[in-house]
């Protein structure tokens, strides 16, 4: 018996130093209050929770020898531990642990509860401040990014606007950069080289209305009108697309009947050519002294 008692006395410094409680040295371990982090990082208060193990004890502040209950404080909890008989004997002889009951014990319990509550209220406040600061930083960054994005967009729009204005000053709306392709004319059935197009007077849906120049008799030239379906290669041409976008208001007019206009242009060009041809013929005949009986064509 003496040996057992001496052994228990030798174990006392180890128990006080490590301050861990489990089924090996206690029947029951209940957290009077405890604080655990939630997913947001806040400490949430829990009460009267049974636990398998008590570790990280920072204070053993009271002992109720009748009930064999040891009251301990950890970094995150206030715990009542019901000790086994052997451990109870050791704790009972530890003069550093006050033996309390009744109102005095309750006051010490409440004091530790208040200590924990103050501590974790402060930590939660710091966490709230941390979250608010993070939100403020994110909002500020979003705001700055938005302002920067708006500035970049405005600068881009201004640059594009100036580029289009400069383009309009140096290009004619009816002289389109077609490149070197071929299109079939729906009017004359001829294959037209796009490099031979001298002007374009309109677009309607997927149809282009344009002109080429043709050499007639006596060295006279006149314009031929054409209409062709837009070929895929033009739709993929950046130069063609850009020119169309810049001068779209002139190239596509909903109020214009391009079929009627094409007929009028054809008539005008051919009448003009015939008049010029007649004039040149008459001039030539006059020079060589040929009499003109009837000048009515």
mmCIF file of C-alpha atoms in Angstrom:
data_model
loop_
_atom_site.group_PDB
_atom_site.id
_atom_site.type_symbol
_atom_site.label_atom_id
_atom_site.label_comp_id
_atom_site.label_asym_id
_atom_site.label_seq_id
_atom_site.Cartn_x
_atom_site.Cartn_y
_atom_site.Cartn_z
ATOM 1 C CA UNK A 1 0.000 0.000 0.000
ATOM 2 C CA UNK A 2 2.851 2.335 0.892
ATOM 3 C CA UNK A 3 4.515 1.539 -2.430
ATOM 4 C CA UNK A 4 1.384 2.428 -4.376
ATOM 5 C CA UNK A 5 0.989 5.707 -2.529
ATOM 6 C CA UNK A 6 4.616 6.661 -3.136
ATOM 7 C CA UNK A 7 4.230 5.856 -6.808
ATOM 8 C CA UNK A 8 1.201 8.121 -7.027
ATOM 9 C CA UNK A 9 3.095 10.940 -5.336
ATOM 10 C CA UNK A 10 5.897 10.565 -7.866
ATOM 11 C CA UNK A 11 3.345 10.814 -10.681
ATOM 12 C CA UNK A 12 1.933 14.115 -9.394
ATOM 13 C CA UNK A 13 4.450 16.414 -11.204
ATOM 14 C CA UNK A 14 3.787 14.543 -14.470
ATOM 15 C CA UNK A 15 0.038 14.991 -14.139
ATOM 16 C CA UNK A 16 0.350 18.682 -13.344
ATOM 17 C CA UNK A 17 2.919 19.238 -16.101
ATOM 18 C CA UNK A 18 1.151 17.478 -18.948
ATOM 19 C CA UNK A 19 -2.384 18.186 -17.710
ATOM 20 C CA UNK A 20 -4.160 15.766 -19.982
ATOM 21 C CA UNK A 21 -7.283 13.881 -19.135
ATOM 22 C CA UNK A 22 -8.813 10.852 -20.803
ATOM 23 C CA UNK A 23 -10.458 7.557 -19.895
ATOM 24 C CA UNK A 24 -7.160 6.530 -18.302
ATOM 25 C CA UNK A 25 -7.509 8.949 -15.399
ATOM 26 C CA UNK A 26 -11.137 10.150 -15.419
ATOM 27 C CA UNK A 27 -14.691 8.854 -15.710
ATOM 28 C CA UNK A 28 -16.195 11.905 -17.349
ATOM 29 C CA UNK A 29 -14.993 15.037 -19.135
ATOM 30 C CA UNK A 30 -17.559 17.729 -19.870
ATOM 31 C CA UNK A 31 -16.908 21.142 -21.400
ATOM 32 C CA UNK A 32 -18.957 23.633 -19.409
ATOM 33 C CA UNK A 33 -18.295 26.071 -22.226
ATOM 34 C CA UNK A 34 -16.036 25.756 -25.260
ATOM 35 C CA UNK A 35 -15.311 27.718 -28.420
ATOM 36 C CA UNK A 36 -14.788 26.238 -31.862
ATOM 37 C CA UNK A 37 -14.172 27.927 -35.217
ATOM 38 C CA UNK A 38 -16.901 27.862 -37.851
ATOM 39 C CA UNK A 39 -16.290 27.916 -41.618
ATOM 40 C CA UNK A 40 -16.101 31.720 -41.581
ATOM 41 C CA UNK A 41 -13.323 31.706 -39.000
ATOM 42 C CA UNK A 42 -15.476 32.915 -36.103
ATOM 43 C CA UNK A 43 -15.403 31.200 -32.699
ATOM 44 C CA UNK A 44 -18.803 29.789 -31.770
ATOM 45 C CA UNK A 45 -19.744 29.084 -28.165
ATOM 46 C CA UNK A 46 -20.868 25.547 -27.155
ATOM 47 C CA UNK A 47 -22.068 24.385 -23.721
ATOM 48 C CA UNK A 48 -22.234 21.090 -21.832
ATOM 49 C CA UNK A 49 -20.446 18.980 -24.410
ATOM 50 C CA UNK A 50 -18.933 15.611 -23.499
ATOM 51 C CA UNK A 51 -15.430 15.004 -24.847
ATOM 52 C CA UNK A 52 -13.116 12.000 -24.975
ATOM 53 C CA UNK A 53 -9.966 13.895 -24.123
ATOM 54 C CA UNK A 54 -8.930 17.168 -22.521
ATOM 55 C CA UNK A 55 -5.549 18.577 -23.581
ATOM 56 C CA UNK A 56 -3.631 21.838 -23.463
ATOM 57 C CA UNK A 57 -4.737 22.609 -19.915
ATOM 58 C CA UNK A 58 -3.514 26.025 -18.832
ATOM 59 C CA UNK A 59 -5.016 26.068 -15.325
ATOM 60 C CA UNK A 60 -6.432 23.650 -12.752
ATOM 61 C CA UNK A 61 -8.366 26.179 -10.735
ATOM 62 C CA UNK A 62 -10.687 24.202 -8.400
ATOM 63 C CA UNK A 63 -11.367 20.770 -6.977
ATOM 64 C CA UNK A 64 -14.562 19.400 -5.433
ATOM 65 C CA UNK A 65 -13.250 16.501 -3.345
ATOM 66 C CA UNK A 66 -16.707 15.126 -2.495
ATOM 67 C CA UNK A 67 -17.701 14.706 -6.148
ATOM 68 C CA UNK A 68 -14.069 14.103 -7.258
ATOM 69 C CA UNK A 69 -14.525 16.841 -9.849
ATOM 70 C CA UNK A 70 -11.517 18.781 -11.075
ATOM 71 C CA UNK A 71 -12.178 22.084 -12.849
ATOM 72 C CA UNK A 72 -9.665 22.993 -15.554
ATOM 73 C CA UNK A 73 -9.224 25.739 -18.100
ATOM 74 C CA UNK A 74 -7.787 25.132 -21.560
ATOM 75 C CA UNK A 75 -7.074 27.590 -24.323
ATOM 76 C CA UNK A 76 -10.582 27.107 -25.700
ATOM 77 C CA UNK A 77 -12.717 25.576 -22.955
ATOM 78 C CA UNK A 78 -13.757 25.447 -19.307
ATOM 79 C CA UNK A 79 -14.015 21.772 -18.338
ATOM 80 C CA UNK A 80 -15.214 19.676 -15.429
ATOM 81 C CA UNK A 81 -13.342 16.376 -15.107
ATOM 82 C CA UNK A 82 -14.590 13.571 -12.818
ATOM 83 C CA UNK A 83 -11.415 11.799 -11.754
ATOM 84 C CA UNK A 84 -10.811 8.140 -11.020
ATOM 85 C CA UNK A 85 -10.241 7.245 -7.385
ATOM 86 C CA UNK A 86 -6.451 7.030 -7.646
ATOM 87 C CA UNK A 87 -6.070 10.349 -9.464
ATOM 88 C CA UNK A 88 -8.521 11.977 -7.100
ATOM 89 C CA UNK A 89 -6.203 11.099 -4.195
ATOM 90 C CA UNK A 90 -3.305 12.857 -5.885
ATOM 91 C CA UNK A 91 -5.260 15.992 -6.744
ATOM 92 C CA UNK A 92 -6.733 16.155 -3.237
ATOM 93 C CA UNK A 93 -3.205 16.501 -1.816
ATOM 94 C CA UNK A 94 -2.166 19.209 -4.310
ATOM 95 C CA UNK A 95 -2.215 22.411 -2.235
ATOM 96 C CA UNK A 96 -1.920 24.559 -5.403
ATOM 97 C CA UNK A 97 -5.466 23.615 -6.418
ATOM 98 C CA UNK A 98 -8.161 25.277 -4.255
ATOM 99 C CA UNK A 99 -10.790 22.891 -2.920
ATOM 100 C CA UNK A 100 -14.093 24.653 -3.418
ATOM 101 C CA UNK A 101 -17.798 23.960 -3.307
ATOM 102 C CA UNK A 102 -21.072 25.829 -3.522
ATOM 103 C CA UNK A 103 -21.128 29.545 -4.246
ATOM 104 C CA UNK A 104 -17.352 29.921 -4.161
ATOM 105 C CA UNK A 105 -16.971 27.213 -6.807
ATOM 106 C CA UNK A 106 -19.692 28.761 -8.978
ATOM 107 C CA UNK A 107 -17.962 32.136 -8.857
ATOM 108 C CA UNK A 108 -14.676 30.599 -10.055
ATOM 109 C CA UNK A 109 -16.498 28.772 -12.859
ATOM 110 C CA UNK A 110 -18.228 31.967 -13.975
ATOM 111 C CA UNK A 111 -14.965 33.854 -13.787
ATOM 112 C CA UNK A 112 -13.360 31.404 -16.258
ATOM 113 C CA UNK A 113 -16.440 31.476 -18.471
ATOM 114 C CA UNK A 114 -16.219 35.273 -18.562
ATOM 115 C CA UNK A 115 -12.492 35.075 -19.300
ATOM 116 C CA UNK A 116 -13.121 32.821 -22.294
ATOM 117 C CA UNK A 117 -16.028 34.927 -23.510
ATOM 118 C CA UNK A 118 -13.966 38.113 -23.375
ATOM 119 C CA UNK A 119 -11.093 36.462 -25.150
ATOM 120 C CA UNK A 120 -13.147 35.017 -28.005
ATOM 121 C CA UNK A 121 -15.314 38.115 -28.326
ATOM 122 C CA UNK A 122 -12.112 40.024 -28.999
ATOM 123 C CA UNK A 123 -10.901 37.377 -31.477
ATOM 124 C CA UNK A 124 -14.273 37.403 -33.241
ATOM 125 C CA UNK A 125 -14.151 41.182 -33.430
ATOM 126 C CA UNK A 126 -10.674 40.962 -34.961
ATOM 127 C CA UNK A 127 -11.929 38.346 -37.400
ATOM 128 C CA UNK A 128 -14.884 40.542 -38.353
ATOM 129 C CA UNK A 129 -12.516 43.442 -38.895
ATOM 130 C CA UNK A 130 -10.268 41.207 -40.969
ATOM 131 C CA UNK A 131 -13.214 40.124 -43.151
ATOM 132 C CA UNK A 132 -14.421 43.715 -43.520
ATOM 133 C CA UNK A 133 -10.915 44.824 -44.489
ATOM 134 C CA UNK A 134 -10.696 41.996 -47.031
ATOM 135 C CA UNK A 135 -14.104 42.894 -48.462
ATOM 136 C CA UNK A 136 -13.079 46.551 -48.629
ATOM 137 C CA UNK A 137 -9.850 45.605 -50.427
ATOM 138 C CA UNK A 138 -11.737 43.407 -52.885
ATOM 139 C CA UNK A 139 -14.329 46.116 -53.506
ATOM 140 C CA UNK A 140 -11.620 48.708 -53.942
ATOM 141 C CA UNK A 141 -9.744 46.449 -56.338
ATOM 142 C CA UNK A 142 -12.928 45.759 -58.304
ATOM 143 C CA UNK A 143 -13.615 49.487 -58.377
ATOM 144 C CA UNK A 144 -10.080 50.273 -59.501
ATOM 145 C CA UNK A 145 -10.179 47.475 -62.066
ATOM 146 C CA UNK A 146 -13.545 48.765 -63.305
ATOM 147 C CA UNK A 147 -12.232 52.314 -63.575
ATOM 148 C CA UNK A 148 -9.138 51.057 -65.378
ATOM 149 C CA UNK A 149 -11.294 48.930 -67.693
ATOM 150 C CA UNK A 150 -13.566 51.907 -68.428
ATOM 151 C CA UNK A 151 -10.534 54.114 -69.092
ATOM 152 C CA UNK A 152 -9.062 51.496 -71.409
ATOM 153 C CA UNK A 153 -12.389 51.134 -73.204
ATOM 154 C CA UNK A 154 -12.809 54.896 -73.549
ATOM 155 C CA UNK A 155 -9.242 55.206 -74.837
ATOM 156 C CA UNK A 156 -9.889 52.390 -77.313
ATOM 157 C CA UNK A 157 -13.150 53.984 -78.492
ATOM 158 C CA UNK A 158 -11.432 57.359 -78.894
ATOM 159 C CA UNK A 159 -8.572 55.724 -80.783
ATOM 160 C CA UNK A 160 -10.981 53.826 -83.045
ATOM 161 C CA UNK A 161 -13.021 56.956 -83.661
ATOM 162 C CA UNK A 162 -9.922 58.948 -84.658
ATOM 163 C CA UNK A 163 -8.691 56.093 -86.853
ATOM 164 C CA UNK A 164 -12.034 56.029 -88.675
ATOM 165 C CA UNK A 165 -12.060 59.793 -89.072
ATOM 166 C CA UNK A 166 -8.528 59.660 -90.511
ATOM 167 C CA UNK A 167 -9.564 56.804 -92.799
ATOM 168 C CA UNK A 168 -12.515 58.814 -94.111
ATOM 169 C CA UNK A 169 -10.197 61.727 -94.919
ATOM 170 C CA UNK A 170 -7.857 59.567 -96.998
ATOM 171 C CA UNK A 171 -10.339 57.210 -98.708
ATOM 172 C CA UNK A 172 -13.357 57.565 -100.985
ATOM 173 C CA UNK A 173 -16.451 55.705 -99.883
ATOM 174 C CA UNK A 174 -17.058 54.131 -103.308
ATOM 175 C CA UNK A 175 -13.469 52.889 -103.782
ATOM 176 C CA UNK A 176 -13.432 49.649 -101.845
ATOM 177 C CA UNK A 177 -10.250 47.610 -101.231
ATOM 178 C CA UNK A 178 -11.506 44.388 -102.779
ATOM 179 C CA UNK A 179 -8.148 42.741 -103.289
ATOM 180 C CA UNK A 180 -7.645 40.370 -106.188
ATOM 181 C CA UNK A 181 -10.633 38.036 -106.563
ATOM 182 C CA UNK A 182 -13.243 37.186 -109.139
ATOM 183 C CA UNK A 183 -17.033 37.554 -109.063
ATOM 184 C CA UNK A 184 -19.697 36.634 -111.583
ATOM 185 C CA UNK A 185 -21.977 39.442 -112.741
ATOM 186 C CA UNK A 186 -25.659 38.521 -112.624
ATOM 187 C CA UNK A 187 -26.449 41.079 -115.344
ATOM 188 C CA UNK A 188 -23.957 40.295 -118.100
ATOM 189 C CA UNK A 189 -22.841 36.813 -117.010
ATOM 190 C CA UNK A 190 -19.163 37.850 -117.231
ATOM 191 C CA UNK A 191 -16.484 36.961 -114.668
ATOM 192 C CA UNK A 192 -15.254 40.240 -113.202
ATOM 193 C CA UNK A 193 -11.829 40.729 -111.650
ATOM 194 C CA UNK A 194 -12.263 42.763 -108.455
ATOM 195 C CA UNK A 195 -9.095 44.734 -109.250
ATOM 196 C CA UNK A 196 -10.955 46.131 -112.291
ATOM 197 C CA UNK A 197 -13.759 47.632 -110.175
ATOM 198 C CA UNK A 198 -13.495 51.431 -110.277
ATOM 199 C CA UNK A 199 -16.381 52.291 -107.954
ATOM 200 C CA UNK A 200 -19.106 50.714 -105.863
ATOM 201 C CA UNK A 201 -22.426 52.426 -105.467
ATOM 202 C CA UNK A 202 -24.222 50.152 -103.044
ATOM 203 C CA UNK A 203 -24.821 46.988 -101.054
ATOM 204 C CA UNK A 204 -28.172 45.332 -100.574
ATOM 205 C CA UNK A 205 -28.279 42.209 -98.404
ATOM 206 C CA UNK A 206 -25.681 39.880 -99.999
ATOM 207 C CA UNK A 207 -25.411 41.753 -103.315
ATOM 208 C CA UNK A 208 -22.803 44.284 -104.467
ATOM 209 C CA UNK A 209 -23.592 46.917 -107.105
ATOM 210 C CA UNK A 210 -20.472 48.264 -108.799
ATOM 211 C CA UNK A 211 -18.876 49.586 -111.991
ATOM 212 C CA UNK A 212 -15.999 48.737 -114.283
ATOM 213 C CA UNK A 213 -14.662 50.696 -117.224
ATOM 214 C CA UNK A 214 -14.822 49.374 -120.783
ATOM 215 C CA UNK A 215 -13.106 50.615 -123.943
ATOM 216 C CA UNK A 216 -15.504 51.086 -126.821
ATOM 217 C CA UNK A 217 -15.002 52.189 -130.438
ATOM 218 C CA UNK A 218 -12.772 55.054 -131.502
ATOM 219 C CA UNK A 219 -10.861 54.958 -128.210
ATOM 220 C CA UNK A 220 -13.864 55.949 -126.199
ATOM 221 C CA UNK A 221 -14.416 54.556 -122.685
ATOM 222 C CA UNK A 222 -17.643 54.088 -120.765
ATOM 223 C CA UNK A 223 -18.693 52.533 -117.490
ATOM 224 C CA UNK A 224 -20.450 49.185 -117.215
ATOM 225 C CA UNK A 225 -22.758 48.449 -114.274
ATOM 226 C CA UNK A 226 -22.683 45.075 -112.526
ATOM 227 C CA UNK A 227 -24.252 43.224 -109.629
ATOM 228 C CA UNK A 228 -22.694 40.207 -107.937
ATOM 229 C CA UNK A 229 -23.217 38.111 -104.869
ATOM 230 C CA UNK A 230 -20.635 38.785 -102.144
ATOM 231 C CA UNK A 231 -18.080 35.980 -102.242
ATOM 232 C CA UNK A 232 -16.861 34.342 -98.962
ATOM 233 C CA UNK A 233 -13.299 35.604 -99.480
ATOM 234 C CA UNK A 234 -14.491 39.208 -99.184
ATOM 235 C CA UNK A 235 -16.395 38.468 -95.991
ATOM 236 C CA UNK A 236 -13.108 37.232 -94.490
ATOM 237 C CA UNK A 237 -11.061 40.197 -95.749
ATOM 238 C CA UNK A 238 -10.242 42.607 -92.911
ATOM 239 C CA UNK A 239 -9.619 45.515 -95.304
ATOM 240 C CA UNK A 240 -12.973 44.964 -96.988
ATOM 241 C CA UNK A 241 -14.769 44.630 -93.649
ATOM 242 C CA UNK A 242 -13.174 47.760 -92.200
ATOM 243 C CA UNK A 243 -13.999 49.900 -95.232
ATOM 244 C CA UNK A 244 -17.585 48.669 -95.204
ATOM 245 C CA UNK A 245 -17.969 49.424 -91.473
ATOM 246 C CA UNK A 246 -16.539 52.943 -91.858
ATOM 247 C CA UNK A 247 -18.727 53.839 -94.859
ATOM 248 C CA UNK A 248 -21.733 51.644 -94.149
ATOM 249 C CA UNK A 249 -24.063 54.632 -94.038
ATOM 250 C CA UNK A 250 -23.141 55.531 -97.621
ATOM 251 C CA UNK A 251 -22.838 52.009 -99.016
ATOM 252 C CA UNK A 252 -26.101 50.658 -97.640
ATOM 253 C CA UNK A 253 -29.188 52.827 -97.859
ATOM 254 C CA UNK A 254 -32.550 51.293 -97.065
ATOM 255 C CA UNK A 255 -34.315 54.028 -98.972
ATOM 256 C CA UNK A 256 -32.386 53.280 -102.164
ATOM 257 C CA UNK A 257 -33.747 50.889 -104.831
ATOM 258 C CA UNK A 258 -30.457 49.647 -106.267
ATOM 259 C CA UNK A 259 -32.158 47.716 -109.060
ATOM 260 C CA UNK A 260 -33.769 50.897 -110.388
ATOM 261 C CA UNK A 261 -30.536 52.838 -109.892
ATOM 262 C CA UNK A 262 -28.600 50.183 -111.826
ATOM 263 C CA UNK A 263 -30.967 50.530 -114.783
ATOM 264 C CA UNK A 264 -30.671 54.303 -114.756
ATOM 265 C CA UNK A 265 -26.883 54.187 -114.581
ATOM 266 C CA UNK A 266 -26.721 51.689 -117.438
ATOM 267 C CA UNK A 267 -28.946 53.908 -119.583
ATOM 268 C CA UNK A 268 -26.975 57.036 -118.704
ATOM 269 C CA UNK A 269 -23.603 55.437 -119.493
ATOM 270 C CA UNK A 270 -24.689 53.963 -122.804
ATOM 271 C CA UNK A 271 -26.477 57.105 -123.954
ATOM 272 C CA UNK A 272 -23.415 59.144 -123.054
ATOM 273 C CA UNK A 273 -21.165 56.713 -124.930
ATOM 274 C CA UNK A 274 -23.366 56.799 -128.035
ATOM 275 C CA UNK A 275 -23.486 60.591 -128.020
ATOM 276 C CA UNK A 276 -19.706 60.807 -127.683
ATOM 277 C CA UNK A 277 -19.282 58.237 -130.452
ATOM 278 C CA UNK A 278 -21.678 60.127 -132.768
ATOM 279 C CA UNK A 279 -19.897 63.388 -132.079
ATOM 280 C CA UNK A 280 -16.539 61.892 -132.850
ATOM 281 C CA UNK A 281 -17.792 60.294 -136.039
ATOM 282 C CA UNK A 282 -19.332 63.534 -137.265
ATOM 283 C CA UNK A 283 -16.189 65.417 -136.418
ATOM 284 C CA UNK A 284 -14.109 62.925 -138.368
ATOM 285 C CA UNK A 285 -16.365 63.014 -141.397
ATOM 286 C CA UNK A 286 -16.340 66.812 -141.416
ATOM 287 C CA UNK A 287 -12.556 66.898 -141.470
ATOM 288 C CA UNK A 288 -12.348 64.682 -144.541
ATOM 289 C CA UNK A 289 -15.066 66.654 -146.333
ATOM 290 C CA UNK A 290 -17.785 64.059 -146.363
ATOM 291 C CA UNK A 291 -21.209 65.642 -146.665
ATOM 292 C CA UNK A 292 -23.762 64.829 -144.104
ATOM 293 C CA UNK A 293 -27.202 64.329 -145.413
ATOM 294 C CA UNK A 294 -28.948 63.128 -142.290
ATOM 295 C CA UNK A 295 -27.542 63.509 -138.802
ATOM 296 C CA UNK A 296 -30.512 61.869 -137.144
ATOM 297 C CA UNK A 297 -29.434 58.512 -135.592
#
